[in-house]
XYZ file of C-alpha atoms in Angstrom:
500
model
C 0.103 0.201 0.048
C 1.311 3.174 -0.928
C 1.060 6.432 0.965
C 1.125 9.739 -0.654
C 1.555 13.002 1.243
C -0.551 15.640 -0.215
C 0.301 19.232 0.645
C -2.343 21.963 0.892
C -2.525 24.552 -1.968
C -1.104 27.133 0.288
C 2.065 24.959 1.006
C 2.598 24.184 -2.680
C 2.905 27.946 -3.582
C 5.238 28.407 -0.531
C 7.632 25.368 -1.462
C 7.717 26.424 -5.259
C 8.690 29.876 -3.915
C 11.634 28.627 -2.042
C 12.863 26.532 -4.773
C 13.053 29.596 -7.161
C 14.781 31.689 -4.552
C 17.318 29.119 -4.051
C 18.065 28.593 -7.836
C 18.262 32.506 -8.116
C 20.888 32.478 -5.434
C 22.944 29.763 -7.143
C 23.017 31.376 -10.235
C 24.088 34.373 -8.791
C 26.984 33.060 -7.459
C 29.132 33.141 -10.505
C 27.748 36.589 -11.432
C 29.102 38.126 -8.142
C 32.230 36.444 -8.513
C 33.043 37.741 -11.694
C 36.081 39.495 -13.330
C 35.767 42.338 -10.918
C 35.352 40.734 -7.602
C 37.483 37.951 -6.265
C 40.021 35.322 -7.581
C 41.199 32.341 -6.257
C 44.746 33.686 -6.059
C 43.589 36.564 -3.927
C 41.824 33.986 -1.751
C 44.878 32.010 -1.184
C 46.731 35.355 -0.433
C 45.059 35.836 2.779
C 46.911 35.530 5.760
C 45.117 32.588 7.131
C 45.911 30.612 4.026
C 49.788 31.550 4.267
C 50.157 30.368 7.777
C 48.640 26.962 6.821
C 50.795 26.842 3.773
C 53.999 27.624 5.670
C 53.239 24.767 8.287
C 53.072 22.187 5.498
C 56.403 20.340 4.695
C 57.713 20.597 1.619
C 57.462 18.013 -1.146
C 61.368 17.084 -0.981
C 61.067 16.347 2.841
C 58.452 13.496 2.193
C 60.652 11.971 -0.599
C 61.914 8.564 -0.076
C 65.444 8.276 -0.694
C 66.898 5.308 -2.700
C 69.371 4.226 -0.029
C 69.509 5.481 3.907
C 72.898 5.251 5.853
C 72.736 4.606 9.757
C 75.741 5.461 12.089
C 75.389 3.112 15.032
C 76.408 6.083 17.564
C 74.443 8.048 19.610
C 73.864 11.670 19.019
C 74.308 14.679 21.590
C 71.492 15.656 23.412
C 72.825 19.339 23.691
C 71.882 20.065 20.174
C 69.072 22.863 19.799
C 65.980 22.104 17.963
C 66.081 22.770 14.024
C 69.749 22.173 14.297
C 71.844 19.153 12.693
C 72.747 16.442 14.943
C 76.040 16.180 16.483
C 77.589 12.761 17.191
C 80.821 12.132 19.273
C 83.097 9.380 18.239
C 86.170 7.952 19.957
C 89.527 8.093 18.023
C 90.602 4.777 16.474
C 87.170 2.925 17.409
C 85.334 0.916 15.081
C 81.778 2.092 14.070
C 79.320 0.600 12.267
C 77.312 2.269 9.174
C 74.524 0.127 7.990
C 73.939 0.424 4.305
C 70.131 0.141 3.541
C 68.388 -0.074 0.452
C 65.266 2.156 0.710
C 64.045 1.996 -2.857
C 60.397 1.382 -3.732
C 59.330 -1.735 -6.067
C 60.343 -0.692 -9.522
C 62.573 2.178 -8.653
C 65.965 2.409 -10.233
C 65.549 -1.228 -11.963
C 69.093 -0.727 -13.716
C 70.782 -1.768 -10.689
C 69.062 -4.658 -9.724
C 71.379 -7.455 -9.637
C 74.296 -4.954 -9.813
C 76.946 -3.525 -7.537
C 76.993 0.201 -6.712
C 80.097 1.937 -5.188
C 80.175 4.272 -2.241
C 82.945 6.601 -1.225
C 83.510 7.496 2.374
C 85.076 10.758 3.287
C 85.830 12.548 6.639
C 85.985 16.280 5.512
C 85.781 19.626 7.571
C 82.347 20.887 8.492
C 83.568 24.547 8.931
C 84.032 26.633 5.755
C 87.165 28.294 6.588
C 88.512 24.692 7.064
C 87.163 23.596 3.970
C 88.800 26.294 1.880
C 92.316 25.349 3.305
C 91.601 21.684 3.514
C 94.575 20.439 1.372
C 96.973 22.362 3.508
C 95.369 21.137 6.726
C 95.825 17.311 5.719
C 99.051 17.822 4.263
C 100.270 19.412 7.672
C 98.578 16.429 9.360
C 100.392 14.105 7.114
C 103.808 15.600 8.305
C 103.070 15.190 11.850
C 101.463 11.738 11.407
C 103.831 10.108 9.030
C 102.252 6.835 7.938
C 98.799 7.098 9.337
C 95.649 7.700 7.792
C 92.525 9.729 8.833
C 89.950 7.310 7.667
C 90.432 3.295 7.562
C 87.850 0.553 7.148
C 87.811 -2.507 9.770
C 87.646 -5.128 7.202
C 87.292 -8.202 9.529
C 84.305 -6.507 10.923
C 82.767 -5.239 8.110
C 79.928 -7.280 6.120
C 79.091 -7.377 2.415
C 81.393 -4.924 1.070
C 83.604 -6.057 -1.844
C 87.027 -4.628 -3.115
C 87.491 -2.185 -0.378
C 90.220 0.319 -1.443
C 92.004 3.249 0.384
C 94.016 5.630 -1.918
C 97.460 6.403 -0.286
C 97.386 10.057 -1.237
C 94.044 10.472 -0.011
C 94.140 9.930 3.666
C 90.546 10.844 4.432
C 88.871 8.814 1.801
C 87.853 5.129 1.368
C 85.770 3.196 -1.264
C 84.187 -0.127 -1.797
C 81.611 -1.800 -3.789
C 78.160 -3.632 -2.461
C 75.035 -5.125 -3.476
C 71.922 -3.011 -2.388
C 70.166 -6.469 -2.259
C 72.302 -7.978 0.471
C 72.931 -6.960 3.856
C 75.950 -4.541 4.032
C 77.591 -2.899 7.087
C 80.923 -1.306 7.089
C 83.029 -0.427 10.097
C 85.024 2.781 10.053
C 87.737 4.284 12.229
C 88.739 7.773 12.391
C 92.270 8.388 13.503
C 92.450 12.076 13.710
C 90.854 14.149 16.651
C 88.876 17.422 16.395
C 91.618 19.314 18.324
C 94.224 18.839 15.832
C 92.872 21.399 13.657
C 92.302 24.028 16.121
C 94.031 27.408 15.654
C 95.429 27.802 19.226
C 96.501 24.743 21.218
C 96.892 25.944 24.938
C 94.560 23.126 26.289
C 90.825 23.162 26.926
C 89.944 24.652 23.466
C 86.986 23.211 21.537
C 87.583 20.603 18.891
C 86.415 21.538 15.166
C 83.760 19.494 13.666
C 84.022 16.933 10.962
C 81.604 15.279 8.579
C 81.096 11.929 7.344
C 79.978 12.005 3.736
C 78.736 8.984 1.823
C 78.464 9.207 -2.219
C 77.220 6.317 -3.914
C 77.367 5.810 -7.645
C 76.365 3.352 -10.413
C 78.071 1.867 -13.302
C 77.695 3.590 -16.655
C 78.127 1.968 -19.988
C 81.847 1.786 -19.980
C 82.029 -0.060 -16.588
C 82.809 3.076 -14.513
C 81.107 4.087 -11.423
C 80.377 7.803 -12.274
C 76.901 8.080 -12.466
C 75.739 9.679 -8.895
C 72.840 7.951 -7.228
C 72.806 9.351 -3.583
C 74.762 11.235 -0.996
C 74.269 11.965 2.795
C 76.260 12.997 5.592
C 76.355 13.560 9.151
C 78.192 16.204 11.533
C 80.699 14.273 14.067
C 83.337 15.431 16.556
C 86.330 12.777 17.473
C 88.062 12.710 20.771
C 90.631 10.697 22.263
C 89.936 7.072 23.290
C 86.924 7.211 25.878
C 86.723 10.966 25.435
C 83.547 10.754 23.430
C 81.875 8.731 26.016
C 82.847 11.258 28.806
C 81.599 14.237 26.690
C 78.293 12.266 26.000
C 77.912 11.766 29.741
C 78.548 15.362 30.469
C 76.093 16.729 27.981
C 73.362 14.438 29.431
C 74.083 15.668 32.874
C 73.976 19.345 31.738
C 70.480 18.549 29.831
C 69.378 16.850 33.483
C 69.788 20.161 35.322
C 67.820 22.280 32.895
C 64.194 23.032 33.641
C 61.598 21.171 31.566
C 60.988 24.411 29.700
C 64.704 24.741 28.707
C 64.577 21.173 27.768
C 61.970 21.563 25.106
C 64.404 23.780 23.190
C 66.708 20.899 22.771
C 66.638 17.509 20.642
C 66.537 14.291 22.654
C 69.337 11.787 22.192
C 68.870 9.136 19.532
C 70.728 5.726 19.808
C 71.625 5.832 16.255
C 72.644 8.827 13.710
C 70.705 8.962 10.440
C 72.877 10.491 7.809
C 70.820 13.364 5.823
C 70.775 14.058 2.004
C 73.333 16.348 0.811
C 75.121 17.526 -2.276
C 77.752 15.245 -3.710
C 81.231 15.973 -2.942
C 83.092 17.579 -5.591
C 86.077 15.701 -7.165
C 89.240 17.979 -6.893
C 92.589 17.235 -7.970
C 94.951 18.783 -5.776
C 98.770 19.733 -6.727
C 101.179 18.712 -4.061
C 102.903 21.904 -3.358
C 104.521 20.711 0.074
C 106.042 17.110 -0.637
C 105.877 14.773 2.240
C 109.212 13.732 3.845
C 107.848 9.991 3.325
C 107.992 10.545 -0.432
C 110.666 8.678 -2.245
C 111.229 9.771 -5.947
C 112.221 7.250 -8.527
C 113.977 9.543 -10.845
C 116.683 11.755 -9.009
C 117.417 15.276 -10.617
C 120.927 15.073 -8.938
C 123.989 13.309 -10.420
C 127.490 13.401 -9.503
C 129.302 15.227 -12.293
C 132.424 17.231 -12.684
C 133.365 19.660 -10.069
C 131.419 19.281 -6.588
C 128.300 17.681 -7.833
C 126.132 20.127 -9.490
C 122.629 19.229 -10.976
C 122.940 18.003 -14.360
C 120.084 19.922 -15.922
C 117.942 22.966 -15.243
C 114.701 21.907 -13.736
C 111.312 22.528 -15.372
C 108.909 24.533 -13.115
C 105.379 22.655 -12.274
C 102.611 23.994 -14.814
C 100.406 26.457 -12.790
C 96.875 25.186 -11.987
C 94.269 27.879 -12.400
C 90.453 27.481 -11.980
C 89.433 30.634 -12.860
C 85.853 31.371 -14.185
C 85.708 32.419 -17.667
C 82.804 34.594 -19.511
C 82.300 31.909 -21.758
C 81.504 29.311 -18.923
C 78.066 27.614 -19.228
C 75.505 27.688 -16.476
C 76.476 23.730 -15.960
C 80.217 24.460 -15.864
C 79.278 27.219 -13.397
C 77.648 24.888 -11.318
C 80.343 22.625 -11.417
C 82.906 25.592 -10.684
C 80.681 26.493 -7.577
C 80.953 22.718 -6.233
C 84.815 22.640 -6.823
C 85.414 26.018 -4.780
C 83.205 24.932 -1.809
C 80.103 27.160 -2.738
C 77.630 24.218 -2.802
C 75.033 26.137 -0.666
C 74.636 28.590 -3.249
C 74.356 26.369 -6.482
C 70.439 26.567 -6.324
C 70.653 30.648 -6.033
C 72.831 30.518 -9.119
C 71.170 27.797 -11.044
C 70.642 29.641 -14.324
C 73.764 32.036 -14.028
C 76.487 31.457 -16.593
C 79.928 32.741 -16.172
C 79.460 35.970 -17.525
C 76.598 36.667 -15.566
C 78.515 35.783 -12.250
C 81.460 37.722 -13.338
C 79.059 41.010 -13.524
C 78.264 40.795 -10.033
C 79.748 43.668 -7.824
C 81.150 43.053 -4.499
C 78.278 44.582 -2.942
C 75.826 42.087 -4.999
C 77.823 39.021 -3.939
C 77.779 40.088 -0.098
C 73.885 40.872 -0.321
C 73.324 37.369 -1.669
C 75.740 35.256 0.105
C 76.493 37.114 3.238
C 79.767 38.979 4.349
C 82.057 35.972 5.218
C 81.049 33.675 1.794
C 80.470 36.696 -0.119
C 83.874 38.142 0.118
C 85.136 34.727 -0.571
C 83.402 34.230 -3.416
C 83.980 37.729 -4.895
C 87.756 37.106 -4.432
C 87.248 33.703 -6.301
C 85.449 35.178 -9.179
C 88.269 37.599 -9.704
C 90.730 35.133 -9.299
C 92.650 37.006 -6.600
C 95.718 35.334 -4.962
C 97.244 35.863 -1.594
C 100.485 37.379 -1.810
C 103.353 35.243 -0.219
C 105.352 36.614 2.705
C 108.691 36.457 1.009
C 109.657 36.014 -2.808
C 113.385 34.850 -3.470
C 114.741 33.753 -7.148
C 117.103 30.912 -7.465
C 119.364 29.873 -10.483
C 120.967 26.636 -10.674
C 124.645 26.689 -11.268
C 126.351 24.360 -13.705
C 129.651 24.161 -15.574
C 127.997 25.907 -18.811
C 127.182 28.564 -16.377
C 130.396 29.223 -14.772
C 131.915 29.275 -18.223
C 129.544 31.911 -19.284
C 130.207 33.822 -16.239
C 133.864 33.562 -16.604
C 133.474 34.778 -20.596
C 131.013 37.630 -19.234
C 133.690 38.850 -16.837
C 136.554 38.801 -19.289
C 134.182 40.781 -21.949
C 133.345 43.316 -19.329
C 137.097 43.835 -18.705
C 138.007 44.293 -22.412
C 134.984 46.815 -23.384
C 133.362 47.547 -20.263
C 129.887 46.082 -21.440
C 127.809 42.858 -20.953
C 127.612 40.136 -23.333
C 123.952 39.762 -22.864
C 124.088 36.131 -21.302
C 120.734 35.014 -20.606
C 120.049 33.063 -17.268
C 117.023 31.442 -16.091
C 115.929 32.090 -12.523
C 112.836 30.249 -10.918
C 110.797 32.108 -8.334
C 110.291 30.463 -4.647
C 107.596 31.647 -2.559
C 107.701 31.361 1.325
C 104.828 31.653 3.821
C 106.137 30.539 7.080
C 109.643 31.852 6.608
C 111.488 28.521 8.078
C 114.287 26.493 7.063
C 111.957 23.288 6.740
C 109.680 25.126 4.383
C 112.761 26.411 2.144
C 113.944 22.591 1.950
C 110.415 21.583 0.967
C 110.447 24.217 -1.867
C 113.969 23.402 -2.843
C 113.058 19.645 -3.166
C 110.166 20.298 -5.203
C 112.117 22.524 -7.624
C 114.377 19.663 -8.063
C 111.759 17.099 -8.077
C 113.386 15.254 -5.244
C 112.559 14.225 -1.706
C 113.193 16.501 1.239
C 115.341 13.893 2.708
C 117.840 13.945 -0.240
C 118.706 17.606 1.008
C 121.124 17.706 3.870
C 121.692 21.210 4.691
C 121.408 24.734 3.094
C 124.117 27.169 3.482
C 124.531 30.615 2.551
C 127.845 31.828 1.433
C 129.030 34.548 3.493
C 131.960 36.948 3.648
C 135.565 35.369 2.607
C 133.659 32.553 1.170
C 132.426 30.633 4.484
C 129.361 28.666 4.705
C 126.792 30.140 7.045
C 124.094 27.415 7.967
C 120.563 28.657 7.016
C 118.303 29.327 10.095
C 114.811 30.536 10.416
C 116.185 33.967 11.619
C 118.101 34.243 8.718
C 115.277 33.487 6.398
C 113.248 36.198 8.016
C 115.778 38.764 7.244
C 116.239 37.893 3.674
C 115.314 40.632 1.377
C 112.262 40.465 -0.866
C 112.993 39.165 -4.531
C 116.741 38.549 -3.482
C 118.620 36.653 -6.192
C 120.734 33.599 -5.468
C 122.581 31.067 -7.456
C 122.501 27.496 -6.298
C 125.585 25.060 -5.990
C 125.519 21.663 -4.712
C 127.914 19.676 -2.576
C 127.653 15.767 -2.297
C 127.387 14.846 1.550
C 129.894 12.561 2.704
C 127.771 10.202 4.946
C 124.743 9.430 2.705
C 123.310 9.992 -0.856
C 121.840 13.510 0.200
C 123.185 16.644 -1.046
C 124.120 20.114 0.608
C 122.844 23.247 -1.324
C 124.953 26.527 -1.147
C 123.051 30.013 -2.053
C 125.540 32.467 -3.478
């Protein structure tokens, strides 16, 4: 049985009127929000929508990275919120880093069943030390001959293939691994943070380092050069058991703080997650200060006639320049910024060519990058070099040179004029003004090891030989010229150098 509700006539009139009014209101919405009223961009520009938009995480934070690296060491509790985590390590202790395959199903299928290569580095966190990294590492090599900054504990590591450590790169190790298999590498850091502080009077804070991992896949030629992923974390290295004491001290300090103050700091995590970063630029350095442990297979000295002078004029090393040119493309400019430690500004200068960067004034660069990095970038763009503290010029003496000098003196006596003999001098630039530095620069000039140079003398009054000291070098005149003579040492295969 069907029931039908019949409305009175008056109610039907009222209902039809409401429907017409509702239709009219709907049709008027589009007319009121016409070209002259509101737009969606205006609505989204309201402060309430801006606040909600700023609270949303950016897309890259939700992005799942192909790999994840976990350092099995606790983070410090004395790090403020929104700051990067800091992890304390003990010198020489083995720490595990787990290499995790974090890919989704079907992501990067080209590496399925294949190996990838990861390069581990321990680098400086501070920009000032990054700029002088090569000099800092060479100084560490000099003080710690035969030691390395970073090593792999191979017996404890799992899943690594063909681990390698380049003897010339003390802070770098590399190996191959299969993402489909369990991989854990144990690393040892042998330098401590206080070894690179400016003043060493005791009690000073050590400089922070970074552990960075760059992973590459194989290209068509079988070379691991195609970049996949990079991540890093901040660490400080202490003497054995020093990291444990520092962690305990930080924990006790945090326990004494009020609950309100504790809210400003991060909690301490049992492990350290390495965060994504830009790949480390590959830079080829020129060894300007040879290590005393280096043994050259080709000696430039030979026992000839007279007192054992070098048998040929050395060729100066070719200068290495990395100046930005106006013809540099935007892609090449990005690589130049990476090589010169300006990775944080690559996004700002994405579409800048070499000409665009060179047109920037000093004020423009400082306004974009800040005072410290701005001045450094401006000097790098203009190719400004730091002037050495002392410059001297040296020329090797040989039998031909002596004969030419005798002929020149004889010609002067005959006609009082020079015969225009051309002598080649080489510039030596000194920064520390020490006898050790002069020995190193002399060895570099002759392409030999510093150990092959016994003593350096300066010819004094009546032909005496005065031993070169730091104080004597500090009193050298700027752009002084010397002729080098060599004398075979009696005890070993080294040589004495005489400055005339």
